[in-house]
JSON list of C-alpha atoms in Angstrom, two decimals:
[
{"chain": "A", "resi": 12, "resn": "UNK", "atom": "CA", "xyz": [88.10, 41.33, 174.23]},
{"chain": "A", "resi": 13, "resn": "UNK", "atom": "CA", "xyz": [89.50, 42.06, 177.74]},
{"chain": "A", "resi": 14, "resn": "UNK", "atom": "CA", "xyz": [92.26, 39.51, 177.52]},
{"chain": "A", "resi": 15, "resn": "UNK", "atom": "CA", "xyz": [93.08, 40.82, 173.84]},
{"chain": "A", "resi": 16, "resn": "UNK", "atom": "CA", "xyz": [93.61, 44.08, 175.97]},
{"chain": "A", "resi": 17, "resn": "UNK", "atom": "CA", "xyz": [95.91, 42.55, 178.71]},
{"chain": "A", "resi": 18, "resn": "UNK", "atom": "CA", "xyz": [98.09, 41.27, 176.16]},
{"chain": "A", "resi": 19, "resn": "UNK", "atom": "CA", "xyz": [98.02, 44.99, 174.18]},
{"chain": "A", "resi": 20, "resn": "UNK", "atom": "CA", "xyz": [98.98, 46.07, 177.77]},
{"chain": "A", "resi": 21, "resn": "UNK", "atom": "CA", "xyz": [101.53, 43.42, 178.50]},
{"chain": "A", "resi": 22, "resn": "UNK", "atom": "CA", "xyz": [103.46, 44.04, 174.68]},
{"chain": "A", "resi": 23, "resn": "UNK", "atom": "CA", "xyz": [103.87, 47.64, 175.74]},
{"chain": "A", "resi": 24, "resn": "UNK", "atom": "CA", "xyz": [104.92, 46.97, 178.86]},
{"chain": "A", "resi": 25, "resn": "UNK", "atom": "CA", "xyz": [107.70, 44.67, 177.55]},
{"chain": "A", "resi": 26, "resn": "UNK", "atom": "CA", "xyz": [108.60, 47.13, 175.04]},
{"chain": "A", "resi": 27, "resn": "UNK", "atom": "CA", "xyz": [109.53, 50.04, 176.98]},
{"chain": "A", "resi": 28, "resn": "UNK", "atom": "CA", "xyz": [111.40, 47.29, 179.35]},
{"chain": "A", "resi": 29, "resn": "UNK", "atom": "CA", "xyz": [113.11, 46.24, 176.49]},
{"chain": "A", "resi": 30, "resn": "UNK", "atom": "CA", "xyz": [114.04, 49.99, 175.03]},
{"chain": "A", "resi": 31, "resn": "UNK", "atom": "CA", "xyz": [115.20, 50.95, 178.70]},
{"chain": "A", "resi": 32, "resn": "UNK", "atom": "CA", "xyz": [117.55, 47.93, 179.18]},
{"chain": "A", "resi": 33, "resn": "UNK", "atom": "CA", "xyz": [118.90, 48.47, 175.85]},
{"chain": "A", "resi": 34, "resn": "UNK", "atom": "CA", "xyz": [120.31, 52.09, 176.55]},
{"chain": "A", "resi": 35, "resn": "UNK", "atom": "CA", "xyz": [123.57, 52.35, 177.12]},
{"chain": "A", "resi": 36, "resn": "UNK", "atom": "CA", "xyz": [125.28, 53.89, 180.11]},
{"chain": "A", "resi": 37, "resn": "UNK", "atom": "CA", "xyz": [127.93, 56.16, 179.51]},
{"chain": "A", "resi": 38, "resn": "UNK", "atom": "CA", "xyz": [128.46, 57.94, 182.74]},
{"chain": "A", "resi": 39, "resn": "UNK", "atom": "CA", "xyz": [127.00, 57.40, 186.08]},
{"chain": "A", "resi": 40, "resn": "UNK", "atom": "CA", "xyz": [128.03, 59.85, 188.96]},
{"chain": "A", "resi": 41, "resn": "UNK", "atom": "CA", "xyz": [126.93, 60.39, 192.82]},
{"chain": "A", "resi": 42, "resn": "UNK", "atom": "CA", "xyz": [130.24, 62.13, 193.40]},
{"chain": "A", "resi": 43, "resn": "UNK", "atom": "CA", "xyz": [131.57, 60.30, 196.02]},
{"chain": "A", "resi": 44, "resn": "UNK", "atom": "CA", "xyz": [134.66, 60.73, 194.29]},
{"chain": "A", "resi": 45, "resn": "UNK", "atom": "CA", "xyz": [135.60, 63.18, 192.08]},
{"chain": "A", "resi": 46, "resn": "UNK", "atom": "CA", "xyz": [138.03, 61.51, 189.64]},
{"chain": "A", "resi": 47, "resn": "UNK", "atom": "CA", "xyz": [139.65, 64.71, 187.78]},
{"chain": "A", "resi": 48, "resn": "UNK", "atom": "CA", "xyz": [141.94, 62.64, 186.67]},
{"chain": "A", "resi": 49, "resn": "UNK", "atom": "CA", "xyz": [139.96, 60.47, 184.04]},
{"chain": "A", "resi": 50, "resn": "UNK", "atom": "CA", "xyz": [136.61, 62.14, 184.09]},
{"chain": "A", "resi": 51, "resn": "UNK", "atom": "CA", "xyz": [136.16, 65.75, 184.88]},
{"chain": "A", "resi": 52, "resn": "UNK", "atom": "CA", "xyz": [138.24, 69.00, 184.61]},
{"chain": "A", "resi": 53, "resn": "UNK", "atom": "CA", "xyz": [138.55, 71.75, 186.61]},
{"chain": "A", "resi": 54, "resn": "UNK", "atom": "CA", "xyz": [138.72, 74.98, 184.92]},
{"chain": "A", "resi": 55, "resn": "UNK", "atom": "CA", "xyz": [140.52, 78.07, 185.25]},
{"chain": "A", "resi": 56, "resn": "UNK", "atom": "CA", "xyz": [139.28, 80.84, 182.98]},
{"chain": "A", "resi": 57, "resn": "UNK", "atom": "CA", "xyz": [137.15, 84.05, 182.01]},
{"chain": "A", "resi": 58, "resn": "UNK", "atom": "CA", "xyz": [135.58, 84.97, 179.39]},
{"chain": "A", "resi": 59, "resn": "UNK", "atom": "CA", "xyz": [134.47, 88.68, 178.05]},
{"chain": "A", "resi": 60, "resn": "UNK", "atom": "CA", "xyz": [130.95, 88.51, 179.34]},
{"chain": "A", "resi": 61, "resn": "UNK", "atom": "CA", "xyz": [131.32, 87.20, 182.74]},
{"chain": "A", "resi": 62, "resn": "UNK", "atom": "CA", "xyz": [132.15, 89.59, 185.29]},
{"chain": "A", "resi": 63, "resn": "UNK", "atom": "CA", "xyz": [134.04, 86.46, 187.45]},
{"chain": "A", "resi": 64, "resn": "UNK", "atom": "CA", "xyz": [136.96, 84.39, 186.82]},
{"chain": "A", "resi": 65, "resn": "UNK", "atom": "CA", "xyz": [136.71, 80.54, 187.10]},
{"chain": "A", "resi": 66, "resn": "UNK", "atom": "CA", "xyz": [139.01, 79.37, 190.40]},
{"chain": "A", "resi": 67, "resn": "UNK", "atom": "CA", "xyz": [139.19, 75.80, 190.77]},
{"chain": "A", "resi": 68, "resn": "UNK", "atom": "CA", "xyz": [139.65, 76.26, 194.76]},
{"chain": "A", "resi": 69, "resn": "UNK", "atom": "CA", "xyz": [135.76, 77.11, 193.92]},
{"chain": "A", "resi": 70, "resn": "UNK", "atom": "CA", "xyz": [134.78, 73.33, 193.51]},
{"chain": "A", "resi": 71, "resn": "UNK", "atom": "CA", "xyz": [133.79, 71.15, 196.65]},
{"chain": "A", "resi": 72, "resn": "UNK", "atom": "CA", "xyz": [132.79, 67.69, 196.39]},
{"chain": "A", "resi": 73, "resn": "UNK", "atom": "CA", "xyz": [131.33, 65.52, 199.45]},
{"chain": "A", "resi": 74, "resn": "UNK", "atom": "CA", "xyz": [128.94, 63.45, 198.16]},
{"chain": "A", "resi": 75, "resn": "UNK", "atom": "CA", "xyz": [127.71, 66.57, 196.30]},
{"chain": "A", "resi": 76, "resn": "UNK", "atom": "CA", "xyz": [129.34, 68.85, 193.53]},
{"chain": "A", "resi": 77, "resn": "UNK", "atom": "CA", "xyz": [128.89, 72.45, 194.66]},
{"chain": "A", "resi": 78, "resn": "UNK", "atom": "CA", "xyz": [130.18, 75.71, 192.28]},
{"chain": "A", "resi": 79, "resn": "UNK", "atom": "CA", "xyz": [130.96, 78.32, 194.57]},
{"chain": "A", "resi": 80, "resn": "UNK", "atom": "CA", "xyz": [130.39, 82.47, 193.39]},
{"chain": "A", "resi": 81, "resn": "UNK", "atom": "CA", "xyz": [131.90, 84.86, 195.28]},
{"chain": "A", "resi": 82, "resn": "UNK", "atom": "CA", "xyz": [133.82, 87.91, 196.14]},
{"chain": "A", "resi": 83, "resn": "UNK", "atom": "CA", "xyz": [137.53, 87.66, 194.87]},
{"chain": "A", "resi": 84, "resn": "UNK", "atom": "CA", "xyz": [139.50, 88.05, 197.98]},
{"chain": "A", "resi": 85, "resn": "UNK", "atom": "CA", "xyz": [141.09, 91.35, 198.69]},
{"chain": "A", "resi": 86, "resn": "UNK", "atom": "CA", "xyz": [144.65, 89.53, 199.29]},
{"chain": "A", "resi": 87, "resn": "UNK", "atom": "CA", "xyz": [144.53, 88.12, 195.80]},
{"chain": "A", "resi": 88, "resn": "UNK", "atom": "CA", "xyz": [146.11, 90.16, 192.72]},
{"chain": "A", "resi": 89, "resn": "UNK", "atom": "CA", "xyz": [142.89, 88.88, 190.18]},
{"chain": "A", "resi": 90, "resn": "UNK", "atom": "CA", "xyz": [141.29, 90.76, 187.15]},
{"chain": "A", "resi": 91, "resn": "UNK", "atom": "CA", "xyz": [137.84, 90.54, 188.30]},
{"chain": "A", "resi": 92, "resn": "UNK", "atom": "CA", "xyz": [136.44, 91.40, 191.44]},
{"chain": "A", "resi": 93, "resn": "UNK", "atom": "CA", "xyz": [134.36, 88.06, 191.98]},
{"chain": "A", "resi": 94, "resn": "UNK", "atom": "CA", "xyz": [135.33, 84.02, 191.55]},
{"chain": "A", "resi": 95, "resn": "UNK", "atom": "CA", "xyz": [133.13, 81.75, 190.16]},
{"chain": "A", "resi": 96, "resn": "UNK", "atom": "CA", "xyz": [133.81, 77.80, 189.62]},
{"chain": "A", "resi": 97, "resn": "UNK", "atom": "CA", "xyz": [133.27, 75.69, 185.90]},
{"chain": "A", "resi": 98, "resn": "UNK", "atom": "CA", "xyz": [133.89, 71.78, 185.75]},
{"chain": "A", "resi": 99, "resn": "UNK", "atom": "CA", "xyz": [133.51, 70.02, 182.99]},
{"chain": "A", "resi": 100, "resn": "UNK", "atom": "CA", "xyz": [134.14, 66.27, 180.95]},
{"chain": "A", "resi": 101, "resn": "UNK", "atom": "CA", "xyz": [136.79, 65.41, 179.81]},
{"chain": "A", "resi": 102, "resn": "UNK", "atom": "CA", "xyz": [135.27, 63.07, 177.55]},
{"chain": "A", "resi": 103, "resn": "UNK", "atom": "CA", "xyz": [132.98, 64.94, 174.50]},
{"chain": "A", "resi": 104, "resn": "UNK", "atom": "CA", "xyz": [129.61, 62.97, 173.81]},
{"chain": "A", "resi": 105, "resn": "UNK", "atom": "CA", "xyz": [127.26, 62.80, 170.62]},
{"chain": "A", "resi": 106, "resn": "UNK", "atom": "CA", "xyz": [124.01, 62.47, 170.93]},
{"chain": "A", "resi": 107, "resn": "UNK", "atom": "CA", "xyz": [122.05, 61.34, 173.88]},
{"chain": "A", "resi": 108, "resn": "UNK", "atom": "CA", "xyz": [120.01, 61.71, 177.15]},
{"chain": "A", "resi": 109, "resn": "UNK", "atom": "CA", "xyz": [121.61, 63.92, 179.89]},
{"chain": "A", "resi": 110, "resn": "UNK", "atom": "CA", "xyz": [120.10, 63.61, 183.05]},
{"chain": "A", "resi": 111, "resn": "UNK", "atom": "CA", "xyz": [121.06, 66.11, 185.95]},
{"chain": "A", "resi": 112, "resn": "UNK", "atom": "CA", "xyz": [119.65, 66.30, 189.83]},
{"chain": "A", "resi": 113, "resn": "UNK", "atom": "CA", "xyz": [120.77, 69.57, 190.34]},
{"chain": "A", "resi": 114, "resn": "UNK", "atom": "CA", "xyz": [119.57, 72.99, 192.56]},
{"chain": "A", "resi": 115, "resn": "UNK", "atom": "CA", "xyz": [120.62, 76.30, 191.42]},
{"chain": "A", "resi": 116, "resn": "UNK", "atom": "CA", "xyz": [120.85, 79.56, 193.54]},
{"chain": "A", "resi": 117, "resn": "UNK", "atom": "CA", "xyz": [118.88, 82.54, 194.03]},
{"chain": "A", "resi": 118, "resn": "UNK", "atom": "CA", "xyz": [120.28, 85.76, 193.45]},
{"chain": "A", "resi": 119, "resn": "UNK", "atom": "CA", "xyz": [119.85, 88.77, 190.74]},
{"chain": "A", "resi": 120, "resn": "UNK", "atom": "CA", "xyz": [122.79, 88.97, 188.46]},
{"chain": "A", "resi": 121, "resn": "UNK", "atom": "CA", "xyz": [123.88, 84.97, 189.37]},
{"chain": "A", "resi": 122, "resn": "UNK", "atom": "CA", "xyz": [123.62, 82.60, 186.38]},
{"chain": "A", "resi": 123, "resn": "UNK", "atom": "CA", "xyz": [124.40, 78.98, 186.87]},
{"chain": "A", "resi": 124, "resn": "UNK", "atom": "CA", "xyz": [124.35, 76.64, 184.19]},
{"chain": "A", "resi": 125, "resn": "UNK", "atom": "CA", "xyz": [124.06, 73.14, 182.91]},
{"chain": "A", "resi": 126, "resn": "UNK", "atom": "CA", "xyz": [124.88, 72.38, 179.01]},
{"chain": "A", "resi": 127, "resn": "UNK", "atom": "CA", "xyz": [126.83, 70.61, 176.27]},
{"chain": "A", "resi": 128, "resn": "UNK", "atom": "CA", "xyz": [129.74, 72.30, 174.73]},
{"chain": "A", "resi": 129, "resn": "UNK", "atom": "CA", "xyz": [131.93, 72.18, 171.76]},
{"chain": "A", "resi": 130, "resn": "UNK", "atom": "CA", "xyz": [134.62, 75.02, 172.20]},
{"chain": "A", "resi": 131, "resn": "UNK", "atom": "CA", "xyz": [136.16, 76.18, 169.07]},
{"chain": "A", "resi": 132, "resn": "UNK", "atom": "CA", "xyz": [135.17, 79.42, 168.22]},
{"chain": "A", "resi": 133, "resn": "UNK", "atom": "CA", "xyz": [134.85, 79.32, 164.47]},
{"chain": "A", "resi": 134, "resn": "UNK", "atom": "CA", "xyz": [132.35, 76.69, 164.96]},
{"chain": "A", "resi": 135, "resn": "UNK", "atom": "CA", "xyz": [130.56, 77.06, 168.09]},
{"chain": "A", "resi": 136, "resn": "UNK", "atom": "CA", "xyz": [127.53, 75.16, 169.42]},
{"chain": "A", "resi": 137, "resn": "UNK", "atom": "CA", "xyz": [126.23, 74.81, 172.91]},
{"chain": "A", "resi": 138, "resn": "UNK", "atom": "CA", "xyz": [122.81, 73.41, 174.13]},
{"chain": "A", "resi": 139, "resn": "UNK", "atom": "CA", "xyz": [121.81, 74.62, 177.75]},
{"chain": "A", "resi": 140, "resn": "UNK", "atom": "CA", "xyz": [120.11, 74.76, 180.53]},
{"chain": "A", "resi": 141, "resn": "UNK", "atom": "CA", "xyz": [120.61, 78.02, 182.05]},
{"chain": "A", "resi": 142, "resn": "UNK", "atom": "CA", "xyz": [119.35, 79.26, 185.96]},
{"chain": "A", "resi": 143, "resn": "UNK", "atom": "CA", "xyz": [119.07, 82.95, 186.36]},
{"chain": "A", "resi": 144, "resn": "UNK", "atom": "CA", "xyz": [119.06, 84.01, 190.10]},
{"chain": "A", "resi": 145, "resn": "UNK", "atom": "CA", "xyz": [116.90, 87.10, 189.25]},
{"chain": "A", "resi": 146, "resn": "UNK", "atom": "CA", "xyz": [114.16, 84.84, 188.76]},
{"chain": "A", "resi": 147, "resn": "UNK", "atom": "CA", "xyz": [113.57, 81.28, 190.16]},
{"chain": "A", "resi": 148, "resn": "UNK", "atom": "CA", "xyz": [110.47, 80.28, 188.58]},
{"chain": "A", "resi": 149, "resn": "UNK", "atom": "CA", "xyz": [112.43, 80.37, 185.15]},
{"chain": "A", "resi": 150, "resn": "UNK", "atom": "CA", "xyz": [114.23, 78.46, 182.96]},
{"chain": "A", "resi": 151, "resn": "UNK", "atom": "CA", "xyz": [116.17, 79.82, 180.05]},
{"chain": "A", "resi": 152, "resn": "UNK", "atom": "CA", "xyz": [116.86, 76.81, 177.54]},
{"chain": "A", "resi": 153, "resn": "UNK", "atom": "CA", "xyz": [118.90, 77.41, 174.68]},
{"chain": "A", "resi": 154, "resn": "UNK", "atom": "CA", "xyz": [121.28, 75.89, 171.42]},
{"chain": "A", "resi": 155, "resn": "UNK", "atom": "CA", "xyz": [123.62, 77.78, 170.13]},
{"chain": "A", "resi": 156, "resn": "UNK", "atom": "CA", "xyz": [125.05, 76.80, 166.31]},
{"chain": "A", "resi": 157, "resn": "UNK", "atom": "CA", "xyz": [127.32, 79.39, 164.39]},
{"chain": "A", "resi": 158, "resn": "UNK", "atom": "CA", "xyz": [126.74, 81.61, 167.33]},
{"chain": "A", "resi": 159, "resn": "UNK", "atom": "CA", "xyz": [123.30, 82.06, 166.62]},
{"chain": "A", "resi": 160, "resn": "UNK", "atom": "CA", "xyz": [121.15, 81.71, 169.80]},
{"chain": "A", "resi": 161, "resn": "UNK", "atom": "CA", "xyz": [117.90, 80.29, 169.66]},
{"chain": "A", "resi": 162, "resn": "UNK", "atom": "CA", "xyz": [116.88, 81.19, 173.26]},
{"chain": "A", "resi": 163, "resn": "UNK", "atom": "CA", "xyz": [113.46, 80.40, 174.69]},
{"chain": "A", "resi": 164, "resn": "UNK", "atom": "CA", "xyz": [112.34, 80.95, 178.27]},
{"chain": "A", "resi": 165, "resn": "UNK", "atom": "CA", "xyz": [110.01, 78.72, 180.56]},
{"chain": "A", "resi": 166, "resn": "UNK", "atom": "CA", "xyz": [108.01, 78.73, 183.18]},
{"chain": "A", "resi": 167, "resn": "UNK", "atom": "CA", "xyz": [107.83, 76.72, 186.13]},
{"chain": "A", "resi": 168, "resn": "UNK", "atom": "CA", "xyz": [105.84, 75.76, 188.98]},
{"chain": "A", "resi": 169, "resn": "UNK", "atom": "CA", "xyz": [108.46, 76.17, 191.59]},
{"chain": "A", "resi": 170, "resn": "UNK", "atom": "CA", "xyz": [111.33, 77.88, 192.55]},
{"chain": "A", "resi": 171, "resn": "UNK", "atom": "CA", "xyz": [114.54, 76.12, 191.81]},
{"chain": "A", "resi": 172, "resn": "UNK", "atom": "CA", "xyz": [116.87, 77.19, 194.76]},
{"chain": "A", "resi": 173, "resn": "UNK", "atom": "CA", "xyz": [114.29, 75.50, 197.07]},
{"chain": "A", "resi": 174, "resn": "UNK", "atom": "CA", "xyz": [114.71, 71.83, 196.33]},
{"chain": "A", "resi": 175, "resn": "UNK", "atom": "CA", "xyz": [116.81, 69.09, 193.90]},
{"chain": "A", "resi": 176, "resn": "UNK", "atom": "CA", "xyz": [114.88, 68.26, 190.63]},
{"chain": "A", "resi": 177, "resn": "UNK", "atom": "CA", "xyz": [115.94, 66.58, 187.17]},
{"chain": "A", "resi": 178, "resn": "UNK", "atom": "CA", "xyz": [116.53, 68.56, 184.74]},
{"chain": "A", "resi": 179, "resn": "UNK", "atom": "CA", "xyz": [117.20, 66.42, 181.13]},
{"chain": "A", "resi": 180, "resn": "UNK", "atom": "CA", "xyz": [118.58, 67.02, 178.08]},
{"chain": "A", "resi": 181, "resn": "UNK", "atom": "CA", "xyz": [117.64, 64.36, 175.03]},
{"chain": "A", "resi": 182, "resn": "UNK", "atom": "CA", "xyz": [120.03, 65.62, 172.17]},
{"chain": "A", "resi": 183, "resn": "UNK", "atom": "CA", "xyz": [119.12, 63.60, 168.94]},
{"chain": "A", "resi": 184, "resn": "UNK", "atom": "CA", "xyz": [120.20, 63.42, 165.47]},
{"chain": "A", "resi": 185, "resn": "UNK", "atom": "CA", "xyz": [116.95, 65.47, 164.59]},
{"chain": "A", "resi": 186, "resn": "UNK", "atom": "CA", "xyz": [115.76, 66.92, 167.47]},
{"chain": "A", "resi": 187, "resn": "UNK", "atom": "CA", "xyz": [116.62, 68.17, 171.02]},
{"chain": "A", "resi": 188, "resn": "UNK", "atom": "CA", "xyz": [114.32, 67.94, 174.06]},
{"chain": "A", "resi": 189, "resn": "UNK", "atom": "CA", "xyz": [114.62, 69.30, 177.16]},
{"chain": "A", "resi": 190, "resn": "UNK", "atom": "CA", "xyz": [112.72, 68.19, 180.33]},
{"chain": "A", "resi": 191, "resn": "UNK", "atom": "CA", "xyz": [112.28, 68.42, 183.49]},
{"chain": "A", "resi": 192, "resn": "UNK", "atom": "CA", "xyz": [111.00, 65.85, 186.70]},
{"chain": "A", "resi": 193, "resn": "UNK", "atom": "CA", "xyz": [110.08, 63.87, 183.47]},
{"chain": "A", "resi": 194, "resn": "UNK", "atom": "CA", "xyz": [107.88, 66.42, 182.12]},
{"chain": "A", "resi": 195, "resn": "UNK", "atom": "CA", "xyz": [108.93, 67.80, 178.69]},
{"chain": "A", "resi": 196, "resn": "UNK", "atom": "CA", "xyz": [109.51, 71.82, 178.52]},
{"chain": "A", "resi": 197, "resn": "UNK", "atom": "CA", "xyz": [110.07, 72.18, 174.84]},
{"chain": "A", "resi": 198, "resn": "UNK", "atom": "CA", "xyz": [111.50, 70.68, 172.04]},
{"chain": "A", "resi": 199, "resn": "UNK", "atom": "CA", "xyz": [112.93, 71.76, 168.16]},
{"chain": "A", "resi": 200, "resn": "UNK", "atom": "CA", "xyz": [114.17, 69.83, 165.14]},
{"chain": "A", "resi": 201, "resn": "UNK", "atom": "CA", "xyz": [115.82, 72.87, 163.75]},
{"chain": "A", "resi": 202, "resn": "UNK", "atom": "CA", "xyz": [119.61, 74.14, 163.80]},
{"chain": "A", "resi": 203, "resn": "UNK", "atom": "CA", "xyz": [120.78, 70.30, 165.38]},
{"chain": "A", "resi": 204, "resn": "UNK", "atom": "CA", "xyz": [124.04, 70.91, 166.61]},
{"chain": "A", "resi": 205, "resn": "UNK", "atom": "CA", "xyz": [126.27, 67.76, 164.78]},
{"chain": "A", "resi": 206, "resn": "UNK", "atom": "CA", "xyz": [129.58, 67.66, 166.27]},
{"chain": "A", "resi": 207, "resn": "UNK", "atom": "CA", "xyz": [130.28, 66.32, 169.91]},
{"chain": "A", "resi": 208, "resn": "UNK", "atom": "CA", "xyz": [130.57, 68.68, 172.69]},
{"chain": "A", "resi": 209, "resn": "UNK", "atom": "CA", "xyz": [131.37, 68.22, 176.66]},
{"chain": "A", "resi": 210, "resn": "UNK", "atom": "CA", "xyz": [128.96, 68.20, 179.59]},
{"chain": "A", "resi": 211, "resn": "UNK", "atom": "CA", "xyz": [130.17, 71.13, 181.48]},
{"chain": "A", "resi": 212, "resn": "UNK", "atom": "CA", "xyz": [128.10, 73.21, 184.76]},
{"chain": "A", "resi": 213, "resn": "UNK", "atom": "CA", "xyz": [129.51, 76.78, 185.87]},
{"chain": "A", "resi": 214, "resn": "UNK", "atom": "CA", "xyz": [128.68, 79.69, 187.91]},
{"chain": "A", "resi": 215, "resn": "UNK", "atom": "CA", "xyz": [129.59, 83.14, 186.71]},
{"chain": "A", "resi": 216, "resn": "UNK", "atom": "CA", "xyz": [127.86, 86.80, 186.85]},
{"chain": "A", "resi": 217, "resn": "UNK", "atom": "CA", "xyz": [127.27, 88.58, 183.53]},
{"chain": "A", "resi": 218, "resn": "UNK", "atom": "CA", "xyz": [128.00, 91.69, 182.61]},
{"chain": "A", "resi": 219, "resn": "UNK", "atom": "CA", "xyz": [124.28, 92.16, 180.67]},
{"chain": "A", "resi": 220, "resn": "UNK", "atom": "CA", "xyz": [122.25, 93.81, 183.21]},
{"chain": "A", "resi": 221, "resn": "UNK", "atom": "CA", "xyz": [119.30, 93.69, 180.94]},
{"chain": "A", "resi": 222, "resn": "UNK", "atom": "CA", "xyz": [119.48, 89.81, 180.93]},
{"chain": "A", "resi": 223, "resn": "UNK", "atom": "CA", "xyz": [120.34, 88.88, 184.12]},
{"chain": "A", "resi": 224, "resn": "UNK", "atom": "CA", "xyz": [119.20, 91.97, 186.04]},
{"chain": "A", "resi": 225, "resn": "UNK", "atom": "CA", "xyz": [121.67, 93.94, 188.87]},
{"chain": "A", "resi": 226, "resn": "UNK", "atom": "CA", "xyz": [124.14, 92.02, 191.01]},
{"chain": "A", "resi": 227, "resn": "UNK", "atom": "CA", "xyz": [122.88, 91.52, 194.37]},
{"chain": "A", "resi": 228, "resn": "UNK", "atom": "CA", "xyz": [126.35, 90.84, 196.45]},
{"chain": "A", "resi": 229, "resn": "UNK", "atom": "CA", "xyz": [124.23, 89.72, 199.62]},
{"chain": "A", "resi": 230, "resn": "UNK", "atom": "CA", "xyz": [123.44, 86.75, 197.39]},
{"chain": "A", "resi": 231, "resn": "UNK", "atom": "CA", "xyz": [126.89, 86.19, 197.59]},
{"chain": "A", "resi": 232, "resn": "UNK", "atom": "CA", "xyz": [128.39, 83.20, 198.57]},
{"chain": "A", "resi": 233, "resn": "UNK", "atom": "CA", "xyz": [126.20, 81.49, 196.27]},
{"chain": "A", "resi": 234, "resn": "UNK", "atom": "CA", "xyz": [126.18, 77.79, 195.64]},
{"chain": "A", "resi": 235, "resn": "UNK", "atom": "CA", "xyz": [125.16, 75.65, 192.47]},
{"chain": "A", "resi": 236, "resn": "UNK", "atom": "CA", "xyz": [124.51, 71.65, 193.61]},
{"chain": "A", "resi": 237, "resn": "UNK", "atom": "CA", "xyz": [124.92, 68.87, 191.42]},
{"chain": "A", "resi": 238, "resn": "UNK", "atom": "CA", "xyz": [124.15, 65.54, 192.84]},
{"chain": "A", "resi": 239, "resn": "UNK", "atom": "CA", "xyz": [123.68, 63.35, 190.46]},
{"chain": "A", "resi": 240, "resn": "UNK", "atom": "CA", "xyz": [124.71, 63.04, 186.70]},
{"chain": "A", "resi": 241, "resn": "UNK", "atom": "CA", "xyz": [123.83, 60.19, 183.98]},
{"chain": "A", "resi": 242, "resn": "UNK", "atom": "CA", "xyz": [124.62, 60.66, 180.63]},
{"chain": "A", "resi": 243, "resn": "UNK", "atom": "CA", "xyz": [122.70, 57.10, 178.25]},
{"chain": "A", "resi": 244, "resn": "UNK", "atom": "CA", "xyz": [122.47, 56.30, 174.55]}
]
């Protein structure tokens, strides 16, 4: 009986050995180089919502990807009075696992965010991770399809400007889950976006109040830190 379970042991042990090696990697990144060239793009926009305009000037990498917020500066001619940074692939994936080591900021009225995204406006769809500053002990994870949101909030048992953790989406045919240092957060098997979207991050400030609470500018600079990024199939 005991060796009968050994070997019921060893069989699962080889399996998920198996299933792991078998995964495809489609993007590994420490960002010890940012290749903009082949990989990521900078971005240089606004949109209505977001009280900030993307700069590029707002992205550092040294070993470490780091989104800047902050006042726009006085010398500038700008159309918003604060900068925020957005970087995204250049490549668009389908389907998937999505893992991020990442540390957002604290700061009421700051959202950072992590999430796949296919741009054209008739048929949006987005699935996120979003940070709000106002409260660190939350996560905010979201998919969009047809511009319907299908928002849920979460709990968790720290506060996320303190330290790195993983935070993981696992976008399927059927079903998306979304977890974090491993540990699964929620999942749903209904509106699956179906088209292939980019891995973008961004900082910004939004206009809603009621979402994000009141801007705190001594927050400001503010920093969102990715330092590692592997996208798998």
């Amino acid at each position: 009986m005991r060796n009968l379970f050994l070997l019921f042991i060893l069989v699962i042990l080889c399996s998920c050995s198996l299933q792991k090696s078998n995964q495809q990697v489609l993007l590994k990144e420490d960002f010890s180089n940012l290749d903009t060239n082949k990989i990521w793009l900078l971005k240089s926009h606004t949109f209505t919502n977001n009280l900030a305009v993307f700069n590029p000037d707002n992205i550092q990498n040294k070993n470490l990807l780091a989104l800047k917020l902050n006042q726009t500066d006085s010398s500038k001619t700008s159309s918003k009075s604060f900068e925020g940074a957005e970087i995204r692939t250049r490549r668009k994936y389908k389907y998937g696992n999505f893992k991020v080591l990442l540390k957002a900021p604290k700061g009421s009225g700051i959202v950072s965010g992590f999430f796949l995204y296919f741009p054209h406006s008739s048929k949006f769809k987005e699935i996120d991770f979003e940070f709000l500053g106002k409260d660190t002990c939350k996560v905010y994870l979201n998919h969009w399809t047809n511009k319907q949101d299908n928002g849920k909030a979460v709990d968790i048992p720290f506060a996320f400007q303190n330290e790195f953790h993983e935070y993981h989406l696992e976008w399927r045919k059927k079903s998306i889950v979304w977890y974090m240092d491993g540990k699964e957060l929620y999942r749903t098997q209904n509106f699956i976006p179906k088209r292939s979207m980019h891995l973008v991050f961004n900082i910004w400030i939004s206009k809603h109040e009621s979402w994000v609470g009141n801007l705190d500018e001594s927050a400001l600079p503010a920093f969102f830190q990715i330092k590692q990024v592997e996208i798998s199939k």
